[in-house]
Amino acid sequence: NTHFDWKYAPPQWKSLRAVRVLFCLLIITACLAGAASAAGFSGGDGSSGSPYLISSESDLQQLATEVNSGTYADSTYFKLTQDIVLANEWTPIGTSAYPFKSTFDGAGNTISGLLIKQTGDSNLYLGLFGQSNGGTIKNLNVAGKIEGTSSLNIYAGGLVGDIIGGQIENCSSNV
């Protein structure tokens, strides 16, 4: 087993090593930029000036998955860019363990085709948003259907099943 000592390498080898290091850094940077873009939904950075943009059912599902796993802080902003017709049964955004605490601006758009069918032996929080605690939901219209059975409590609403604090502004529901 031989060890190569770079201090005795010819100068052209040292410059080749520098090129390799720069190439590796470039690849790492490109990978990180791709990951940041994926986390950014259809755009935005989650700030009030550049909210994460929600433009598809996939983006909305990503929001539900990430909120329900405790990903977002109180100061995260989301904006719906167009009407969305949901084609799949819906999992509400926000749970009792991880309620929605951010700001969602529907921008006057409608989410239709909402279908929630849940049963359980615990409290159920059913709506586009299951539970919100201190969050703001505004300028949003929702249409669809909710069905739930539980041996305990069911908190249901087209827009949000249960809200603790927070605000709902300029919204409508046909659920």
Coordinates of C-alpha atoms in Angstrom, one line a residue:
N1 CA 0.0 0.0 0.0
T2 CA 1.6 3.3 -1.1
H3 CA 0.8 6.8 0.1
F4 CA 1.1 9.6 -2.4
D5 CA 2.3 12.9 -1.0
W6 CA 0.9 15.9 -3.1
K7 CA 3.7 18.2 -2.0
Y8 CA 6.1 16.3 -4.3
A9 CA 3.6 16.2 -7.3
P10 CA 4.5 18.0 -10.5
P11 CA 2.7 21.4 -10.8
Q12 CA 0.4 20.2 -13.6
W13 CA -1.0 17.5 -11.3
K14 CA -1.7 20.1 -8.6
S15 CA -3.8 22.2 -11.0
L16 CA -5.6 19.0 -12.2
R17 CA -6.4 18.3 -8.5
A18 CA -7.8 21.8 -8.2
V19 CA -10.0 21.3 -11.3
R20 CA -11.3 18.1 -9.8
V21 CA -12.2 19.8 -6.5
L22 CA -14.0 22.6 -8.3
F23 CA -15.9 20.1 -10.5
C24 CA -17.0 18.2 -7.3
L25 CA -18.1 21.5 -5.7
L26 CA -20.1 22.4 -8.8
I27 CA -21.9 19.0 -8.8
I28 CA -22.7 19.4 -5.1
T29 CA -24.1 22.9 -5.6
A30 CA -26.2 21.7 -8.6
C31 CA -27.6 18.9 -6.4
L32 CA -28.4 21.2 -3.5
A33 CA -30.1 23.7 -5.9
G34 CA -32.3 20.9 -7.3
A35 CA -33.3 19.8 -3.8
A36 CA -34.2 23.4 -2.8
S37 CA -36.3 23.8 -5.9
A38 CA -38.2 20.6 -5.2
A39 CA -38.8 21.7 -1.6
G40 CA -40.1 25.0 -3.1
F41 CA -43.2 23.5 -4.7
S42 CA -43.9 25.3 -8.0
G43 CA -41.8 28.2 -6.8
G44 CA -41.2 30.7 -4.0
D45 CA -39.1 30.4 -0.9
G46 CA -41.9 30.4 1.8
S47 CA -41.4 34.1 2.8
S48 CA -44.2 36.6 2.9
G49 CA -42.8 38.3 -0.2
S50 CA -42.2 35.1 -2.1
P51 CA -44.6 32.4 -0.8
Y52 CA -44.4 28.8 -1.8
L53 CA -46.6 28.5 -4.9
I54 CA -49.2 25.7 -5.0
S55 CA -50.3 25.1 -8.6
S56 CA -51.3 21.4 -8.7
E57 CA -52.8 18.6 -6.7
S58 CA -49.3 17.3 -6.2
D59 CA -48.1 20.5 -4.7
L60 CA -51.2 20.5 -2.3
Q61 CA -50.4 16.8 -1.4
Q62 CA -46.8 17.8 -0.7
L63 CA -48.1 20.6 1.6
A64 CA -50.3 18.1 3.5
T65 CA -47.5 15.6 3.9
E66 CA -44.9 18.1 5.1
V67 CA -47.3 19.9 7.5
N68 CA -48.5 16.6 8.9
S69 CA -44.9 15.6 9.6
G70 CA -44.1 18.9 11.4
T71 CA -42.0 20.5 8.7
Y72 CA -43.2 24.1 8.6
A73 CA -42.8 26.9 11.1
D74 CA -45.4 29.6 11.9
S75 CA -43.9 32.1 9.6
T76 CA -44.2 30.0 6.3
Y77 CA -46.4 31.4 3.5
F78 CA -48.2 29.5 0.8
K79 CA -50.2 30.8 -2.2
L80 CA -52.6 29.0 -4.5
T81 CA -51.9 30.1 -8.1
Q82 CA -54.9 28.5 -9.9
D83 CA -58.1 26.5 -9.4
I84 CA -57.4 22.8 -8.5
V85 CA -59.7 19.9 -9.0
L86 CA -58.7 17.1 -6.7
A87 CA -58.8 13.7 -8.3
N88 CA -57.9 11.6 -5.3
E89 CA -59.3 11.1 -1.8
W90 CA -57.9 13.9 0.4
T91 CA -55.7 13.7 3.5
P92 CA -56.4 16.9 5.5
I93 CA -53.6 19.4 6.0
G94 CA -52.7 19.6 9.7
T95 CA -53.2 17.1 12.5
S96 CA -53.7 17.4 16.3
A97 CA -50.0 16.7 16.7
Y98 CA -48.9 19.0 13.8
P99 CA -51.6 21.6 13.2
F100 CA -51.3 24.1 10.3
K101 CA -49.7 27.2 11.8
S102 CA -48.7 29.1 8.6
T103 CA -50.5 31.4 6.1
F104 CA -52.3 30.0 3.1
D105 CA -53.6 32.5 0.5
G106 CA -56.0 31.0 -2.0
A107 CA -55.8 34.2 -4.1
G108 CA -59.5 33.8 -4.9
N109 CA -59.1 30.4 -6.4
T110 CA -61.2 27.2 -5.8
I111 CA -60.2 23.7 -4.7
S112 CA -63.0 21.4 -5.8
G113 CA -63.4 17.6 -5.8
L114 CA -62.6 17.5 -2.1
L115 CA -63.4 14.0 -0.9
I116 CA -62.6 12.8 2.6
K117 CA -63.7 9.5 4.0
Q118 CA -62.3 8.6 7.4
T119 CA -63.2 6.3 10.2
G120 CA -61.4 5.8 13.5
D121 CA -61.4 5.3 17.2
S122 CA -59.9 8.7 17.9
N123 CA -60.9 12.4 17.3
L124 CA -61.1 13.1 13.6
Y125 CA -60.2 16.5 12.1
L126 CA -61.8 16.6 8.7
G127 CA -61.6 19.4 6.1
L128 CA -59.2 20.7 3.5
F129 CA -57.2 21.7 6.6
G130 CA -57.7 19.2 9.4
Q131 CA -56.5 21.3 12.3
S132 CA -55.1 24.8 12.4
N133 CA -53.6 26.4 15.4
G134 CA -52.8 30.1 14.9
G135 CA -52.7 29.8 11.1
T136 CA -54.3 32.1 8.6
I137 CA -56.4 30.8 5.7
K138 CA -57.7 33.4 3.3
N139 CA -59.2 34.1 -0.1
L140 CA -60.1 30.4 -0.7
N141 CA -63.1 28.6 -2.0
V142 CA -63.6 24.8 -1.3
A143 CA -66.2 22.4 -2.8
G144 CA -66.6 18.7 -2.2
K145 CA -67.8 16.0 0.3
I146 CA -66.8 14.8 3.8
E147 CA -67.8 11.5 5.4
G148 CA -66.5 10.4 8.8
T149 CA -67.3 8.0 11.6
S150 CA -65.6 7.9 15.0
S151 CA -66.3 6.5 18.5
L152 CA -65.1 9.9 19.8
N153 CA -65.4 13.4 18.3
I154 CA -65.5 14.5 14.7
Y155 CA -64.5 18.1 13.9
A156 CA -65.5 18.8 10.4
G157 CA -65.8 21.7 8.0
G158 CA -65.2 22.2 4.3
L159 CA -62.3 24.6 4.9
V160 CA -61.0 23.5 8.3
G161 CA -62.1 20.8 10.7
D162 CA -60.9 22.6 13.9
I163 CA -59.2 26.0 14.3
I164 CA -57.6 27.2 17.5
G165 CA -56.8 30.9 17.3
G166 CA -55.7 32.1 13.9
Q167 CA -57.8 33.6 11.2
I168 CA -60.1 32.7 8.3
E169 CA -60.7 35.6 5.9
N170 CA -62.8 35.9 2.7
C171 CA -63.4 32.1 2.3
S172 CA -66.3 30.0 1.2
S173 CA -67.2 26.3 1.4
N174 CA -69.7 24.2 -0.5
V175 CA -69.1 20.9 1.3

